[in-house]
Tab-separated table of C-alpha atoms and ligand atoms in Angstrom:
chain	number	residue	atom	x	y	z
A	1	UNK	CA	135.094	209.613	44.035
A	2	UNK	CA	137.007	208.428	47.631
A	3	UNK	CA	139.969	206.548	46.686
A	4	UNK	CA	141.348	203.667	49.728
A	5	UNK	CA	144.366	202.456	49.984
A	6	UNK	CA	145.641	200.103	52.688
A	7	UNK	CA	149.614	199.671	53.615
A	8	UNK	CA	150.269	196.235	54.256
A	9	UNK	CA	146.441	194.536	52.590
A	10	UNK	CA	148.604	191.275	52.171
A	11	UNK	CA	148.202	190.326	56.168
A	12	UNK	CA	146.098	189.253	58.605
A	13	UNK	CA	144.444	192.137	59.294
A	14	UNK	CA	145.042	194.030	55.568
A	15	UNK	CA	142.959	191.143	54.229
A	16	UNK	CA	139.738	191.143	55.979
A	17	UNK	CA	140.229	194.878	56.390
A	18	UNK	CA	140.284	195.075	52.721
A	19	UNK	CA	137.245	192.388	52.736
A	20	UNK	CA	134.872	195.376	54.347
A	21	UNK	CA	136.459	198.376	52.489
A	22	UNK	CA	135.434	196.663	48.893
A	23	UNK	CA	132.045	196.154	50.586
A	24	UNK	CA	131.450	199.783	51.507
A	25	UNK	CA	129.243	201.791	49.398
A	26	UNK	CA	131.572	204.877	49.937
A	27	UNK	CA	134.760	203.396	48.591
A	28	UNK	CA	134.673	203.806	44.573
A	29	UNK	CA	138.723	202.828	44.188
A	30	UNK	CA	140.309	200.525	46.362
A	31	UNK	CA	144.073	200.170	46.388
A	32	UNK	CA	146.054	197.338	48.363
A	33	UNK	CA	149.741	197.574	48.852
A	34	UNK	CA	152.229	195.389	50.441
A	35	UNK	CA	155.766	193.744	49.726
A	36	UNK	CA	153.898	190.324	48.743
A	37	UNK	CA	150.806	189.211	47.729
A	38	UNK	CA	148.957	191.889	46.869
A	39	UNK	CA	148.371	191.015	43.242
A	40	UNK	CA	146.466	187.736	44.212
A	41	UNK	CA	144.442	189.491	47.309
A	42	UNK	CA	143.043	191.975	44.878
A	43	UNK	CA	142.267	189.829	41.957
A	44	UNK	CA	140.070	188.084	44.474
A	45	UNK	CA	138.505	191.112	45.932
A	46	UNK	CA	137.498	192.375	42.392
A	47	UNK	CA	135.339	189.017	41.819
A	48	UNK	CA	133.154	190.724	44.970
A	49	UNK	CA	129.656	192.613	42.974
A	50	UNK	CA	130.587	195.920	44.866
A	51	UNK	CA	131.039	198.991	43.044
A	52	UNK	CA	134.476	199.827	43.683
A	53	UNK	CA	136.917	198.773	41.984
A	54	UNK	CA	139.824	196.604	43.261
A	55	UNK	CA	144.307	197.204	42.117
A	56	UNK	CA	147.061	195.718	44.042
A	57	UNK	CA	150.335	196.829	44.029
A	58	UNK	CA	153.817	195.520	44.702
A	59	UNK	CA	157.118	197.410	45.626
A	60	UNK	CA	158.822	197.665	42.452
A	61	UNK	CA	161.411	199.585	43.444
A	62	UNK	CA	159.251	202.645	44.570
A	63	UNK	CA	156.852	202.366	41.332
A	64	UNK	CA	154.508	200.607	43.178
A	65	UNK	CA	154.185	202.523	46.139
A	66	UNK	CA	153.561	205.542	43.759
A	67	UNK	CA	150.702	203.977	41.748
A	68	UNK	CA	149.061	203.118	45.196
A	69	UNK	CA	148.835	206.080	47.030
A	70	UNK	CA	148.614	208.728	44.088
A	71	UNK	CA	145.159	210.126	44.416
A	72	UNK	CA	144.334	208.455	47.527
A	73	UNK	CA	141.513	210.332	50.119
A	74	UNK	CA	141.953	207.885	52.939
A	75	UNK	CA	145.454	205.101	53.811
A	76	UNK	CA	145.313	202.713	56.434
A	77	UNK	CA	148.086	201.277	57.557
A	78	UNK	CA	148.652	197.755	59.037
A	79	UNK	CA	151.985	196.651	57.399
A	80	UNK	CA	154.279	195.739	60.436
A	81	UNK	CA	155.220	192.231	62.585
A	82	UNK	CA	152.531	191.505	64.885
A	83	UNK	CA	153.586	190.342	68.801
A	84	UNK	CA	154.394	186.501	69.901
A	85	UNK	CA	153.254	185.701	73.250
A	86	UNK	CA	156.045	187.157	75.738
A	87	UNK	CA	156.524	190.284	73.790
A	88	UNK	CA	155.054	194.051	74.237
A	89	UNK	CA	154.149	196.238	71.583
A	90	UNK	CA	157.210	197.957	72.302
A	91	UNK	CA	159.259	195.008	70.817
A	92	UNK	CA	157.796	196.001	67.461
A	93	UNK	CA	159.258	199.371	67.551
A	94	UNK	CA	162.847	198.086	66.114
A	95	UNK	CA	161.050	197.032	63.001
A	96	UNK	CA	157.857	198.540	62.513
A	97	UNK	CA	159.445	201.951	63.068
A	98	UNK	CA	161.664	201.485	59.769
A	99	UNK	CA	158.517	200.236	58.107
A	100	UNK	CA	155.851	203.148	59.115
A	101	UNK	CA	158.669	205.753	58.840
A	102	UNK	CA	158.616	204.691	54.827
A	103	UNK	CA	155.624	204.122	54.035
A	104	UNK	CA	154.400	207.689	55.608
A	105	UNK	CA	157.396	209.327	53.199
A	106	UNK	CA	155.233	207.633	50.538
A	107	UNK	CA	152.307	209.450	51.843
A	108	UNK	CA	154.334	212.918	52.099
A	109	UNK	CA	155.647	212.383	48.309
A	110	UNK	CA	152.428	211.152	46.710
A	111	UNK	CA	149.044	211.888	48.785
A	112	UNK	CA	149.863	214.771	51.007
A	113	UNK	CA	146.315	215.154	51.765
A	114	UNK	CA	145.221	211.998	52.860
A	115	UNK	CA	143.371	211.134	55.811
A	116	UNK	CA	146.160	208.788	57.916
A	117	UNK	CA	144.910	205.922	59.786
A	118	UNK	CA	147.607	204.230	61.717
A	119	UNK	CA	147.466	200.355	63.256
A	120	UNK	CA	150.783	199.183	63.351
A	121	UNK	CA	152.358	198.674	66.513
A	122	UNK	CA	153.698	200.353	68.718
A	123	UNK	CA	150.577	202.515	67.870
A	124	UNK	CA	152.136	204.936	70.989
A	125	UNK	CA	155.133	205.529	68.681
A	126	UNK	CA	153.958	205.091	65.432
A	127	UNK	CA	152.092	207.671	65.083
A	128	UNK	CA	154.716	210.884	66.370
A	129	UNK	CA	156.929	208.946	64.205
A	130	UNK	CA	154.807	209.555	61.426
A	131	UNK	CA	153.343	213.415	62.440
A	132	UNK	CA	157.376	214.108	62.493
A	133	UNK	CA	158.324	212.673	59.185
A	134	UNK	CA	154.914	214.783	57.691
A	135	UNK	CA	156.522	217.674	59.391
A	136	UNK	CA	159.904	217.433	57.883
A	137	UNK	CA	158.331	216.992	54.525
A	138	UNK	CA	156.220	220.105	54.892
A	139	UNK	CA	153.140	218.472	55.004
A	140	UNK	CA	151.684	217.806	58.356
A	141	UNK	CA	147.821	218.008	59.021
A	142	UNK	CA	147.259	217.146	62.659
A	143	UNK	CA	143.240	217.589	61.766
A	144	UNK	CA	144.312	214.191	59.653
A	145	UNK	CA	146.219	211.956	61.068
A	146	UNK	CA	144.549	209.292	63.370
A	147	UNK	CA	146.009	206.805	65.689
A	148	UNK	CA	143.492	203.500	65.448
A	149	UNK	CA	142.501	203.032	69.056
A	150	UNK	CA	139.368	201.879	68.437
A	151	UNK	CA	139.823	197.667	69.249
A	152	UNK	CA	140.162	199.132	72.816
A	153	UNK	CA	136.758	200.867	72.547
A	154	UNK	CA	135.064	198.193	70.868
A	155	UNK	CA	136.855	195.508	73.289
A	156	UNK	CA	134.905	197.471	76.353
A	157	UNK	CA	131.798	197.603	74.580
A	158	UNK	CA	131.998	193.832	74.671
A	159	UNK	CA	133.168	193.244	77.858
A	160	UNK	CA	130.813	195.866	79.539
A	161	UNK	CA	128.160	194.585	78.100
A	162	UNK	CA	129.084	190.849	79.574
A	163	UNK	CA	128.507	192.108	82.733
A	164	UNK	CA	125.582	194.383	82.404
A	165	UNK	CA	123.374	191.996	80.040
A	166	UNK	CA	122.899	194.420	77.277
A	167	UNK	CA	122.639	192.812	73.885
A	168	UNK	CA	123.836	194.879	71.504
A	169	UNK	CA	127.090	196.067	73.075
A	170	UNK	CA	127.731	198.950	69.855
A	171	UNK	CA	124.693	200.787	71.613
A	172	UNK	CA	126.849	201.444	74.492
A	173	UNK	CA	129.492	204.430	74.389
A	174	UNK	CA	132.725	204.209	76.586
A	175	UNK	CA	135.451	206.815	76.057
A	176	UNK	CA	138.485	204.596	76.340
A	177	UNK	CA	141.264	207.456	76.467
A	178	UNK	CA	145.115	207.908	76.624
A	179	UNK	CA	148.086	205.277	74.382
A	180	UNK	CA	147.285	201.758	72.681
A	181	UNK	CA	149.138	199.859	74.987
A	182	UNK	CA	148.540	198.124	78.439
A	183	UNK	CA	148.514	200.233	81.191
A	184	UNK	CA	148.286	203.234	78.652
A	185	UNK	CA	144.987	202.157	77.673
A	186	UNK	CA	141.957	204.168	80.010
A	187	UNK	CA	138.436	203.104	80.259
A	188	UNK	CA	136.527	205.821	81.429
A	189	UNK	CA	133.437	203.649	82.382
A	190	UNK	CA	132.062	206.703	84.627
A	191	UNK	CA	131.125	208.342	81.766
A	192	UNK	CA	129.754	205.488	79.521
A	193	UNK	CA	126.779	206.404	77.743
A	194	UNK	CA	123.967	205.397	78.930
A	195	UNK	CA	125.373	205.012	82.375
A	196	UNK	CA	126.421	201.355	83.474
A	197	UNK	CA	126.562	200.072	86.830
A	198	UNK	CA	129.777	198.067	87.202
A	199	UNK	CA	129.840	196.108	90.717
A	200	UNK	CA	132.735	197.590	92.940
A	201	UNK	CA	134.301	193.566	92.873
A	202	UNK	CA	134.450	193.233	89.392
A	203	UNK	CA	135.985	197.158	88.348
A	204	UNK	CA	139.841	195.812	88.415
A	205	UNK	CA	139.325	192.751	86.551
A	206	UNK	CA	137.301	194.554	83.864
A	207	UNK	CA	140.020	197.425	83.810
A	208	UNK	CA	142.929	194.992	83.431
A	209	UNK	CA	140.997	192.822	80.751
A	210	UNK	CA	140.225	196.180	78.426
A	211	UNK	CA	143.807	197.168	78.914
A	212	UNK	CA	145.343	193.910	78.161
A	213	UNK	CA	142.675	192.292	75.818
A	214	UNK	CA	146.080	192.007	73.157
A	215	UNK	CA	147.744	189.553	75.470
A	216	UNK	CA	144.531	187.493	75.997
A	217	UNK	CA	144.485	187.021	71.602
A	218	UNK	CA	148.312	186.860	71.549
A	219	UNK	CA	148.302	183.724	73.935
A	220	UNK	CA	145.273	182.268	72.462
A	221	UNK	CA	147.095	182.522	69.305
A	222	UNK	CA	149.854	180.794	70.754
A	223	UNK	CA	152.493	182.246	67.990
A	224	UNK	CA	150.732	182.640	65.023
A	225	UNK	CA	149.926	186.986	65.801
A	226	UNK	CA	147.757	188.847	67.320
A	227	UNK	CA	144.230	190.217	66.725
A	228	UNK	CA	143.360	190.083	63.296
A	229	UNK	CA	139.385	189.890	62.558
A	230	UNK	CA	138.324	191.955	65.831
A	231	UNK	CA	141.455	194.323	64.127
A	232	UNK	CA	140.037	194.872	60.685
A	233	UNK	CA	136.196	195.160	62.497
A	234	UNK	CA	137.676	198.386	64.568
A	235	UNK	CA	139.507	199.277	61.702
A	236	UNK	CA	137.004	199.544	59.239
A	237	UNK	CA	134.388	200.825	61.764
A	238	UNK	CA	136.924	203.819	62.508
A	239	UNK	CA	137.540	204.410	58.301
A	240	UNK	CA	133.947	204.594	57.892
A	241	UNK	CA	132.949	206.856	60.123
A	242	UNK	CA	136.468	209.169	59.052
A	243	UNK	CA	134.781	208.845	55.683
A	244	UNK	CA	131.275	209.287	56.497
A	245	UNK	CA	132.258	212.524	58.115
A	246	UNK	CA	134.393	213.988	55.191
A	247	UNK	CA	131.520	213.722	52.783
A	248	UNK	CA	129.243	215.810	55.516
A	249	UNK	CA	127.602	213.502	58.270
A	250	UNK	CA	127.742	215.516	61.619
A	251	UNK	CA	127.716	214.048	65.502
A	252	UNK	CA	130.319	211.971	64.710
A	253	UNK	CA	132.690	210.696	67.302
A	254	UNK	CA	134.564	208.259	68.024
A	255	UNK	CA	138.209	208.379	70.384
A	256	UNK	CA	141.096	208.164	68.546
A	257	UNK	CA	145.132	209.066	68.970
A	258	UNK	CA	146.067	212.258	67.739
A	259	UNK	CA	148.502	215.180	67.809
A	260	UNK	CA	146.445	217.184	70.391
A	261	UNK	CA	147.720	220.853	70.080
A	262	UNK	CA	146.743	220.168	66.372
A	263	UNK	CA	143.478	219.928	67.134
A	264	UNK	CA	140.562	222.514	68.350
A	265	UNK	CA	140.252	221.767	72.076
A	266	UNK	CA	143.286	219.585	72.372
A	267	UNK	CA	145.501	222.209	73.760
A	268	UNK	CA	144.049	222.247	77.379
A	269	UNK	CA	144.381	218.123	77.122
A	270	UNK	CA	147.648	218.285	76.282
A	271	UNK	CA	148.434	220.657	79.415
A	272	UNK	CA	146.820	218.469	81.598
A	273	UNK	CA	148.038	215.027	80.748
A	274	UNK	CA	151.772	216.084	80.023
A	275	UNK	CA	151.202	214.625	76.284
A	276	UNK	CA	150.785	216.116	72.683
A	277	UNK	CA	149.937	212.825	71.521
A	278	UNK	CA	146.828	211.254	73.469
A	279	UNK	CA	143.342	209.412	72.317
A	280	UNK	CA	140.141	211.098	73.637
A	281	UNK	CA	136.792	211.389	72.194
A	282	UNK	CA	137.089	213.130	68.535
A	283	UNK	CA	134.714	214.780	66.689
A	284	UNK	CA	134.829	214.697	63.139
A	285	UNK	CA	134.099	216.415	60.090
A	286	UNK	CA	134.739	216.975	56.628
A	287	UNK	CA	138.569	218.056	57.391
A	288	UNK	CA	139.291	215.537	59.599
A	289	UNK	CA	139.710	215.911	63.631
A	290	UNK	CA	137.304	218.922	64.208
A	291	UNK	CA	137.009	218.818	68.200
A	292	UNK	CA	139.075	216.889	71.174
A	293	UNK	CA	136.357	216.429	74.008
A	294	UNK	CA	137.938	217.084	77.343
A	295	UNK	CA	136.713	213.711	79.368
A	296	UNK	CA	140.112	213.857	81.106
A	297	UNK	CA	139.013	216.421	83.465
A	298	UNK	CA	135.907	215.071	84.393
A	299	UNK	CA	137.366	211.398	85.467
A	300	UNK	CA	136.542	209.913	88.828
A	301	UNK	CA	139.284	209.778	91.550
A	302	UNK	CA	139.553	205.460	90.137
A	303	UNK	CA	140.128	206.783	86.530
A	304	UNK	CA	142.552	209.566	87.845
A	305	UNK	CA	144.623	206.979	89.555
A	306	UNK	CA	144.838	204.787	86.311
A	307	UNK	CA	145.839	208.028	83.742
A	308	UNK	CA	148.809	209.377	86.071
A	309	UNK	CA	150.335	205.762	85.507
A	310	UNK	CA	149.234	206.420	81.454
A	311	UNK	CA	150.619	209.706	81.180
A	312	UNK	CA	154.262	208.780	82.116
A	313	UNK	CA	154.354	205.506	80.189
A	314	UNK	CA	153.381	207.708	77.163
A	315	UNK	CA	155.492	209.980	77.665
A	316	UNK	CA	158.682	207.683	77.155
A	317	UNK	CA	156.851	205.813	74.082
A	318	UNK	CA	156.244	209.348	72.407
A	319	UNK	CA	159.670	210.763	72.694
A	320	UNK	CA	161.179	207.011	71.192
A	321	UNK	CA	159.368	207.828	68.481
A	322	UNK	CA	159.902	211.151	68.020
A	323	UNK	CA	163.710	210.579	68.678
A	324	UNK	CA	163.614	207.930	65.964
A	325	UNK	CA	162.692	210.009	63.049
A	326	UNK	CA	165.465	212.853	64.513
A	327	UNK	CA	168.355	210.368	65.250
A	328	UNK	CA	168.243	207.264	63.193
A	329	UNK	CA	169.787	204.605	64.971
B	1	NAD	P1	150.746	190.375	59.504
B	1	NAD	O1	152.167	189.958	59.640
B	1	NAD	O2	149.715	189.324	59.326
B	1	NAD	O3	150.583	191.404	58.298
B	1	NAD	C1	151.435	192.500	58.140
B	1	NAD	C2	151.582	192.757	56.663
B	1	NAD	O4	152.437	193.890	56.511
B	1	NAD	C3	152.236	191.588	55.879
B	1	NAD	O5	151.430	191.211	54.788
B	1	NAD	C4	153.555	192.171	55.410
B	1	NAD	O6	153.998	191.671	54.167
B	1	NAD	C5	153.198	193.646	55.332
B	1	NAD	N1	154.356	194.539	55.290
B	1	NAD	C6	155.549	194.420	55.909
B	1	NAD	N2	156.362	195.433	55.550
B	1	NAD	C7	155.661	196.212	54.694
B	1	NAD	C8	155.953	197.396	53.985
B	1	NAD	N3	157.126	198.004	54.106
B	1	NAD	N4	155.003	197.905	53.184
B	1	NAD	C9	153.788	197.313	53.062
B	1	NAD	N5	153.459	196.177	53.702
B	1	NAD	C10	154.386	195.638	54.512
B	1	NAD	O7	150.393	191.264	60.806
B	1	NAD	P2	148.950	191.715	61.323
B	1	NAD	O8	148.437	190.713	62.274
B	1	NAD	O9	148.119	192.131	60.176
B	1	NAD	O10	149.349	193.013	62.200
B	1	NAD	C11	149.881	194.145	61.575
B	1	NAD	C12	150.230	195.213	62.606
B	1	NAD	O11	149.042	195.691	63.253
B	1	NAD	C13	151.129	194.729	63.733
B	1	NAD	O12	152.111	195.703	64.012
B	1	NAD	C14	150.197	194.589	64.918
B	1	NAD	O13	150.849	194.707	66.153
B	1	NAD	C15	149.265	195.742	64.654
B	1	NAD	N6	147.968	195.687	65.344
B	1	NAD	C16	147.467	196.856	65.831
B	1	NAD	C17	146.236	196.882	66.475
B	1	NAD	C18	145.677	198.172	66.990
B	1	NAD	O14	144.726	198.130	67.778
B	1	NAD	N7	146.155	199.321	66.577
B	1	NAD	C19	145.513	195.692	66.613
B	1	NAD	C20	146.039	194.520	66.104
B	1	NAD	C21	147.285	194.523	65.471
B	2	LMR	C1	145.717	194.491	70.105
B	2	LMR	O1	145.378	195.308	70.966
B	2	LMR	O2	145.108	193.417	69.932
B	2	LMR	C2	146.856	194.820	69.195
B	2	LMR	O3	147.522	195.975	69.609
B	2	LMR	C3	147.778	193.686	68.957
B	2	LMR	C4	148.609	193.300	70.147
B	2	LMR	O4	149.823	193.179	70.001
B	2	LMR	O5	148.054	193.089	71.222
């Protein structure tokens, strides 16, 4: 029996998120939380002739949060304020940090051993915020707790495959390595599988469009959020494939932002990029992050160029959140 539960099911992206985790065959419980809503969002869900079955859950005044995560296998987490055209991601931190730091205590109290899947922005600071408040609490399981990055992967799927003419862009695999956050965010097209042929005069456009495909969905948007639908696609698609893996499926991977000296492999990463917390290739299994694949050191001199910028931008967003959790403001 997998029970879901996602933080924040009342929003944009908690609702259609929500949408595809009541439609998955290996969800049997389904569990929304968030400070409004979720009562409504999961009577309507539970309509839906899928087997699992649908709760929602409100604050009330801790009870809530309790009857939501007890027994869960799997949270994901998209509660936070999503960016207005002019801001960063790191103009979330002053409120999402607050809001992730809490709900993750929830996690430490009442599902300890939960798979962690973390989308709310600043994902670069969210997630050390939330691998040091599992520490503190006793708790941590770097093998479990996942930074989403995978809009960025999907996003050069998409755009790749505007340029090269192939139809089904999912067929193509591009490591996109390194934070969730413009010039953070590393396509390593040199090693896309199968091999694509980008034309020398279109490589910086297609760079800067994978590493700021947010802004282009925040100005679209014009003030009403960011990416919601393409946000709950890569959201589920990640969850799936964390869940398909825990119940035994193997030659699974997919990139994703961990706590690298947590994880088999990740130490030599973390020595070469300067950063314990990085997204690379993953491989998982049944306990979670089994394998970091080293694609770092086998980037072209291009890519090289683009992850010494990444590596000291991270480094900055990492410590904020570590710092956060340490000395409260
Ligand atoms: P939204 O405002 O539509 O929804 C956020 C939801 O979180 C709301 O329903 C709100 O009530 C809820 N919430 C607030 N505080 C909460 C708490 N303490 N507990 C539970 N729920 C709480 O925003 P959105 O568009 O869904 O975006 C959510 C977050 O996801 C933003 O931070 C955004 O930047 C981020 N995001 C990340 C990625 C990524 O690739 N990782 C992509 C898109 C958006
Ligand atoms: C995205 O990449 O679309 C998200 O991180 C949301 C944003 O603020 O751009």
């Amino acid at each position: 029996m997998v029970k879901a539960v996602v933080a924040g099911a009342s929003g944009g992206i908690g609702q259609p998120l929500s949408l595809l985790l009541k439609a998955c065959p290996l969800v049997d419980e389904l569990a929304l939380y968030d400070v409004v809503n979720t009562p409504g969002v999961a009577a309507d869900l539970s309509h839906i002739s899928t087997p699992a079955t649908v709760t929602g859950y409100l604050p009330e005044n801790g009870e809530g949060l309790k009857k939501a995560f007890t027994g869960a296998d799997i949270v994901v987490i998209p509660a936070g304020i999503p960016r207005k055209p002019g801001m960063t991601r790191d103009d979330l931190f002053k409120i999402n940090a607050g809001i992730v730091k809490g709900l993750i205590e929830g996690i430490a109290q009442h599902c300890p051993k939960a798979f962690v899947l973390i989308i709310s922005n600043p994902v670069n600071s969210t997630v050390p915020i939330a691998a040091e408040v599992l520490k503190r609490a006793g708790v941590f399981d770097p093998k479990k707790l996942f930074g989403v990055t995978t809009l960025d992967v999907v996003r050069a799927e998409t755009f790749v495959a505007g340029i090269t003419g192939e139809r089904t862009p999912s067929k193509l695999t591009i490591p996109v390595i390194g934070g969730h956050s413009g010039q953070t965010i590393v396509p390593l097209f040199s090693q896309a599988q199968p091999a694509v042929n980008i034309p020398a005069d279109k490589y910086d456009a297609l760079v800067n469009r994978v590493q700021f495909g947010g802004d282009e969905v925040v100005k679209a948007k014009d003030g009403a959020g960011s990416a919601t639908l393409s946000m709950a696609y890569a959201g589920f698609r990640f969850a799936e494939k964390v869940l398909k893996a825990a119940s035994g499926e193997k030659g699974i991977v997919e990139p994703s932002y961990v706590y690298l000296p947590g994880v088999s492999g990740g130490d030599t990463i973390a020595k070469a990029t300067g950063n314990d917390f990085f997204s690379v290739p993953i491989e998982l299994g049944p306990s979670g992050a089994e394998k970091a694949i080293d694609v770092v050191s086998k980037a072209n001199e291009q890519e090289k160029k683009l992850l010494e910028v990444a590596y000291k931008d991270l480094q900055g967003n990492i410590q904020k959140g570590i710092d956060f959790v340490h000395n409260p403001p």
